[in-house]
Tab-separated table of C-alpha atoms in Angstrom:
chain	number	residue	atom	x	y	z
A	43	UNK	CA	55.364	21.802	0.557
A	44	UNK	CA	52.572	21.569	3.139
A	45	UNK	CA	48.999	21.610	1.897
A	46	UNK	CA	46.990	23.581	4.413
A	47	UNK	CA	48.478	24.562	7.757
A	48	UNK	CA	45.276	23.919	9.687
A	49	UNK	CA	44.643	20.446	8.336
A	50	UNK	CA	45.843	17.301	10.020
A	51	UNK	CA	48.382	15.096	8.260
A	52	UNK	CA	45.809	12.378	7.361
A	53	UNK	CA	43.528	15.039	5.869
A	54	UNK	CA	46.356	16.508	3.811
A	55	UNK	CA	47.357	13.063	2.541
A	56	UNK	CA	43.716	12.318	1.726
A	57	UNK	CA	43.568	15.639	-0.150
A	58	UNK	CA	46.567	14.644	-2.281
A	59	UNK	CA	45.257	11.174	-3.118
A	60	UNK	CA	41.708	12.449	-3.585
A	61	UNK	CA	42.895	15.236	-5.878
A	62	UNK	CA	44.940	12.800	-7.966
A	63	UNK	CA	42.020	10.428	-8.432
A	64	UNK	CA	39.409	13.183	-8.692
A	65	UNK	CA	41.192	15.200	-11.372
A	66	UNK	CA	41.901	12.063	-13.407
A	67	UNK	CA	38.285	10.909	-13.232
A	68	UNK	CA	36.840	14.382	-13.873
A	69	UNK	CA	38.966	15.135	-16.944
A	70	UNK	CA	38.394	11.657	-18.339
A	71	UNK	CA	34.642	12.021	-17.793
A	72	UNK	CA	34.592	15.361	-19.637
A	73	UNK	CA	36.500	13.838	-22.531
A	74	UNK	CA	34.126	10.851	-22.578
A	75	UNK	CA	31.063	13.127	-22.654
A	76	UNK	CA	32.618	15.080	-25.500
A	77	UNK	CA	33.064	11.823	-27.380
A	78	UNK	CA	29.420	10.906	-26.823
A	79	UNK	CA	28.391	14.308	-28.205
A	80	UNK	CA	30.489	13.715	-31.305
A	81	UNK	CA	32.967	16.477	-30.601
A	82	UNK	CA	35.877	14.046	-31.064
A	83	UNK	CA	36.557	10.354	-31.463
A	84	UNK	CA	36.097	8.055	-28.464
A	85	UNK	CA	37.922	5.991	-27.460
A	86	UNK	CA	40.738	8.360	-28.423
A	87	UNK	CA	43.637	7.470	-30.700
A	88	UNK	CA	47.078	9.087	-30.314
A	89	UNK	CA	47.160	10.067	-33.994
A	90	UNK	CA	43.630	11.518	-34.099
A	91	UNK	CA	43.039	15.235	-33.935
A	92	UNK	CA	41.848	15.084	-30.337
A	93	UNK	CA	44.687	12.734	-29.397
A	94	UNK	CA	47.277	15.084	-30.893
A	95	UNK	CA	45.655	18.054	-29.139
A	96	UNK	CA	45.947	16.252	-25.805
A	97	UNK	CA	49.540	15.343	-26.620
A	98	UNK	CA	50.422	18.969	-27.355
A	99	UNK	CA	48.671	20.164	-24.194
A	100	UNK	CA	50.426	17.530	-22.124
A	101	UNK	CA	53.773	18.411	-23.673
A	102	UNK	CA	53.323	22.091	-22.839
A	103	UNK	CA	52.476	21.232	-19.238
A	104	UNK	CA	55.491	18.942	-18.951
A	105	UNK	CA	57.776	21.633	-20.399
A	106	UNK	CA	56.475	24.048	-17.757
A	107	UNK	CA	57.013	21.433	-15.062
A	108	UNK	CA	60.636	21.051	-16.131
A	109	UNK	CA	61.047	24.851	-15.999
A	110	UNK	CA	60.945	24.566	-12.193
A	111	UNK	CA	64.532	23.303	-12.348
A	112	UNK	CA	65.665	26.520	-14.010
A	113	UNK	CA	63.542	28.561	-11.579
A	114	UNK	CA	65.559	27.052	-8.727
A	115	UNK	CA	68.818	27.825	-10.519
A	116	UNK	CA	67.778	31.501	-10.813
A	117	UNK	CA	66.619	32.058	-7.249
A	118	UNK	CA	68.250	35.461	-7.144
A	119	UNK	CA	66.000	36.777	-9.908
A	120	UNK	CA	62.409	37.879	-9.473
A	121	UNK	CA	60.576	35.165	-11.340
A	122	UNK	CA	57.587	34.831	-9.053
A	123	UNK	CA	57.179	33.367	-5.595
A	124	UNK	CA	58.579	29.890	-5.071
A	125	UNK	CA	55.372	28.830	-3.339
A	126	UNK	CA	53.344	29.867	-6.398
A	127	UNK	CA	55.642	27.900	-8.691
A	128	UNK	CA	55.319	24.846	-6.476
A	129	UNK	CA	51.531	25.064	-6.400
A	130	UNK	CA	51.420	25.302	-10.185
A	131	UNK	CA	53.910	22.442	-10.441
A	132	UNK	CA	51.738	20.212	-8.268
A	133	UNK	CA	48.312	20.966	-9.716
A	134	UNK	CA	49.400	21.098	-13.360
A	135	UNK	CA	51.275	17.855	-12.823
A	136	UNK	CA	48.106	16.185	-11.555
A	137	UNK	CA	46.134	17.679	-14.460
A	138	UNK	CA	48.713	16.333	-16.902
A	139	UNK	CA	48.056	12.734	-15.801
A	140	UNK	CA	44.602	12.323	-17.425
A	141	UNK	CA	45.618	14.473	-20.419
A	142	UNK	CA	48.514	12.150	-21.264
A	143	UNK	CA	46.446	9.044	-20.545
A	144	UNK	CA	43.824	10.267	-23.012
A	145	UNK	CA	46.517	11.133	-25.544
A	146	UNK	CA	47.831	7.577	-25.338
A	147	UNK	CA	44.369	6.075	-25.642
A	148	UNK	CA	44.828	4.594	-22.142
A	149	UNK	CA	47.474	2.281	-23.620
A	150	UNK	CA	51.208	2.123	-24.155
A	151	UNK	CA	51.589	1.723	-27.917
A	152	UNK	CA	54.930	0.883	-29.496
A	153	UNK	CA	58.321	0.626	-27.764
A	154	UNK	CA	59.106	4.369	-27.644
A	155	UNK	CA	55.606	5.535	-26.598
A	156	UNK	CA	55.467	2.684	-24.074
A	157	UNK	CA	58.803	3.652	-22.530
A	158	UNK	CA	57.762	7.305	-22.417
A	159	UNK	CA	54.409	6.455	-20.817
A	160	UNK	CA	56.034	4.159	-18.247
A	161	UNK	CA	58.496	6.878	-17.248
A	162	UNK	CA	55.695	9.444	-17.124
A	163	UNK	CA	53.655	7.284	-14.744
A	164	UNK	CA	56.770	6.700	-12.610
A	165	UNK	CA	57.369	10.462	-12.449
A	166	UNK	CA	53.780	11.102	-11.352
A	167	UNK	CA	53.961	8.327	-8.748
A	168	UNK	CA	57.270	9.563	-7.331
A	169	UNK	CA	55.951	13.140	-7.244
A	170	UNK	CA	52.807	12.139	-5.348
A	171	UNK	CA	54.925	10.039	-2.966
A	172	UNK	CA	57.258	12.970	-2.327
A	173	UNK	CA	54.339	15.301	-1.667
A	174	UNK	CA	52.890	12.820	0.828
A	175	UNK	CA	56.287	12.611	2.579
A	176	UNK	CA	56.352	16.406	2.867
A	177	UNK	CA	53.015	16.376	4.701
A	178	UNK	CA	53.951	13.681	7.194
A	179	UNK	CA	57.675	13.797	7.978
A	180	UNK	CA	58.120	17.454	9.059
A	181	UNK	CA	55.393	17.073	11.668
A	182	UNK	CA	56.869	13.758	12.803
A	183	UNK	CA	60.247	15.463	13.261
A	184	UNK	CA	58.691	18.174	15.417
A	185	UNK	CA	56.783	15.642	17.516
A	186	UNK	CA	59.417	12.917	17.926
A	187	UNK	CA	62.703	14.855	17.821
A	188	UNK	CA	62.581	17.774	20.284
A	189	UNK	CA	66.360	18.215	19.972
A	190	UNK	CA	66.208	18.629	16.199
A	191	UNK	CA	69.280	20.187	14.613
A	192	UNK	CA	70.574	20.952	11.129
A	193	UNK	CA	71.072	17.567	9.490
A	194	UNK	CA	74.384	18.498	7.851
A	195	UNK	CA	75.811	19.603	11.224
A	196	UNK	CA	74.969	16.468	13.201
A	197	UNK	CA	78.431	14.887	13.028
A	198	UNK	CA	80.112	18.140	14.068
A	199	UNK	CA	77.711	18.481	16.988
A	200	UNK	CA	78.509	14.876	17.853
A	201	UNK	CA	82.173	15.837	18.186
A	202	UNK	CA	81.208	18.569	20.655
A	203	UNK	CA	79.202	16.016	22.600
A	204	UNK	CA	82.197	13.673	22.660
A	205	UNK	CA	84.389	16.450	24.079
A	206	UNK	CA	81.820	17.098	26.788
A	207	UNK	CA	81.679	13.383	27.601
A	208	UNK	CA	85.493	13.245	27.890
A	209	UNK	CA	85.471	16.163	30.310
A	210	UNK	CA	82.728	14.608	32.440
A	211	UNK	CA	84.509	11.278	32.760
A	212	UNK	CA	87.911	12.886	33.281
A	213	UNK	CA	86.436	14.879	36.153
A	214	UNK	CA	85.304	11.596	37.731
A	215	UNK	CA	88.520	9.595	37.311
A	216	UNK	CA	91.137	12.306	38.005
A	217	UNK	CA	91.683	14.911	40.696
A	218	UNK	CA	91.169	18.474	39.373
A	219	UNK	CA	93.871	20.963	40.424
A	220	UNK	CA	91.347	23.100	42.289
A	221	UNK	CA	89.917	20.106	44.217
A	222	UNK	CA	90.426	19.925	47.973
A	223	UNK	CA	90.361	16.118	47.870
A	224	UNK	CA	93.353	13.901	47.144
A	225	UNK	CA	91.197	11.114	45.704
A	226	UNK	CA	89.130	11.099	42.494
A	227	UNK	CA	85.424	10.393	42.684
A	228	UNK	CA	86.012	7.041	40.950
A	229	UNK	CA	89.262	5.107	41.163
A	230	UNK	CA	90.657	1.620	40.792
A	231	UNK	CA	89.098	-1.023	38.527
A	232	UNK	CA	85.833	0.903	38.311
A	233	UNK	CA	87.660	3.904	36.849
A	234	UNK	CA	89.272	1.636	34.269
A	235	UNK	CA	85.886	0.159	33.390
A	236	UNK	CA	84.380	3.619	32.993
A	237	UNK	CA	87.239	4.776	30.760
A	238	UNK	CA	86.914	1.635	28.634
A	239	UNK	CA	83.187	2.307	28.292
A	240	UNK	CA	84.054	5.859	27.235
A	241	UNK	CA	86.621	4.873	24.607
A	242	UNK	CA	84.999	1.733	23.195
A	243	UNK	CA	81.273	2.435	23.454
A	244	UNK	CA	80.308	6.016	24.241
A	245	UNK	CA	82.701	8.222	22.245
A	246	UNK	CA	82.397	6.251	18.971
A	247	UNK	CA	78.621	6.525	19.248
A	248	UNK	CA	78.609	10.249	19.994
A	249	UNK	CA	81.012	10.931	17.109
A	250	UNK	CA	79.630	8.555	14.455
A	251	UNK	CA	76.097	7.673	15.529
A	252	UNK	CA	74.643	4.482	14.125
A	253	UNK	CA	77.624	4.018	11.825
A	254	UNK	CA	79.721	3.182	14.904
A	255	UNK	CA	77.602	0.053	15.505
A	256	UNK	CA	77.762	0.885	19.192
A	257	UNK	CA	75.337	-0.968	21.479
A	258	UNK	CA	74.062	2.460	22.533
A	259	UNK	CA	72.163	2.710	19.235
A	260	UNK	CA	69.484	0.522	20.863
A	261	UNK	CA	67.603	2.489	23.518
A	262	UNK	CA	66.944	-0.553	25.727
A	263	UNK	CA	70.594	-1.625	25.683
A	264	UNK	CA	71.744	1.925	26.435
A	265	UNK	CA	69.400	2.153	29.420
A	266	UNK	CA	70.650	-1.209	30.690
A	267	UNK	CA	74.315	-0.206	30.468
A	268	UNK	CA	73.854	3.178	32.077
A	269	UNK	CA	71.717	1.650	34.823
A	270	UNK	CA	74.468	-0.871	35.629
A	271	UNK	CA	77.111	1.879	35.732
A	272	UNK	CA	74.855	4.063	37.882
A	273	UNK	CA	74.526	1.278	40.442
A	274	UNK	CA	78.285	0.695	40.520
A	275	UNK	CA	79.524	4.273	40.947
A	276	UNK	CA	79.342	6.407	44.109
A	277	UNK	CA	76.283	8.652	44.528
A	278	UNK	CA	78.376	11.732	43.737
A	279	UNK	CA	79.023	10.385	40.220
A	280	UNK	CA	75.444	9.571	39.270
A	281	UNK	CA	74.636	13.089	38.152
A	282	UNK	CA	77.474	12.924	35.615
A	283	UNK	CA	76.197	9.580	34.342
A	284	UNK	CA	72.750	11.087	33.882
A	285	UNK	CA	74.335	13.784	31.700
A	286	UNK	CA	76.240	11.157	29.702
A	287	UNK	CA	73.050	9.206	29.113
A	288	UNK	CA	71.350	12.423	28.045
A	289	UNK	CA	74.092	12.988	25.450
A	290	UNK	CA	73.581	9.472	24.097
A	291	UNK	CA	69.812	9.938	23.963
A	292	UNK	CA	70.221	13.212	22.066
A	293	UNK	CA	72.545	11.556	19.552
A	294	UNK	CA	69.946	8.817	19.043
A	295	UNK	CA	67.290	11.448	18.279
A	296	UNK	CA	69.647	13.084	15.806
A	297	UNK	CA	70.141	9.734	14.084
A	298	UNK	CA	66.368	9.418	13.809
A	299	UNK	CA	66.261	12.928	12.375
A	300	UNK	CA	68.893	12.032	9.778
A	301	UNK	CA	66.849	9.000	8.701
A	302	UNK	CA	63.677	11.069	8.393
A	303	UNK	CA	65.598	13.783	6.562
A	304	UNK	CA	66.812	11.195	4.032
A	305	UNK	CA	63.232	10.026	3.473
A	306	UNK	CA	62.036	13.628	3.168
A	307	UNK	CA	64.512	14.565	0.440
A	308	UNK	CA	65.667	11.227	-0.982
A	309	UNK	CA	62.649	10.871	-3.282
A	310	UNK	CA	64.083	13.708	-5.391
A	311	UNK	CA	66.982	11.408	-6.310
A	312	UNK	CA	64.355	9.283	-8.078
A	313	UNK	CA	61.922	11.957	-9.229
A	314	UNK	CA	64.375	14.304	-10.951
A	315	UNK	CA	66.343	11.723	-13.009
A	316	UNK	CA	63.088	10.048	-14.042
A	317	UNK	CA	61.716	13.437	-15.068
A	318	UNK	CA	64.685	14.215	-17.297
A	319	UNK	CA	64.633	10.740	-18.837
A	320	UNK	CA	60.896	11.030	-19.512
A	321	UNK	CA	61.280	14.541	-20.946
A	322	UNK	CA	64.046	13.386	-23.299
A	323	UNK	CA	61.968	10.460	-24.567
A	324	UNK	CA	58.932	12.724	-24.879
A	325	UNK	CA	60.838	15.108	-27.175
A	326	UNK	CA	62.080	12.172	-29.264
A	327	UNK	CA	58.568	10.719	-29.394
A	328	UNK	CA	57.122	14.082	-30.491
A	329	UNK	CA	59.700	14.502	-33.251
A	330	UNK	CA	59.084	11.010	-34.586
A	331	UNK	CA	55.318	11.423	-34.339
A	332	UNK	CA	55.371	14.697	-36.282
A	333	UNK	CA	57.570	13.086	-38.919
A	334	UNK	CA	54.998	10.371	-39.660
A	335	UNK	CA	51.774	12.235	-38.802
């Protein structure tokens, strides 16, 4: 979710970090002033009235945060705009940080509270990290990957590229039926070298990308190999080689896109399991706390 379309990426990232620190400091300062005025105990204790109030408030916020999962499962129902839910998820999540810290007395306590607090801090950290990634990576994709495609379709598109490469090289090393010439554009040992380059280097890369471990994954090595082939072939074949190099360059950009896409969405593989683990321990902690309170 982008924070402000008109802001630059550094400003949006600064907004996220500044909001995290600012909200934590502001809420803590208000609680501290209330303690000085005698409204509640300071420093707070988890079992005090104010500490329990903060715990309840934090628990309610966390329960709402977890409701976003069910909101995504019920996308077909009118449960409010997704953007509104995400804004509430972000800002309430940042607000929850100082509330829970105050509830815990800025400490960890026993084994169960400590584990719950550690998971809570990890959830907040992973959420802030993911939000930062969402400000930076989409713009980087637009700037660095002009041939951006759908990430899940990259391998299929690579197969289409490989078919195009086969046709280009076949047209160079064989005589088309409609051709007026009896000789291919490239023949002899050079044709064999070009076909070996196609089968061993180019096609595996177009079809599998970086997983092929082809030397074409490195831009400098790809330019060197294509430059050597371009010097060796007749002038009539150089246009086809330029197209082949363009296919390899496009596949390299797609590989970069796939890497950025993994960074953009991979943080959820950490954030969501941590959230469920923290929520489970929080419920257990609340039950045990109420039992002995």
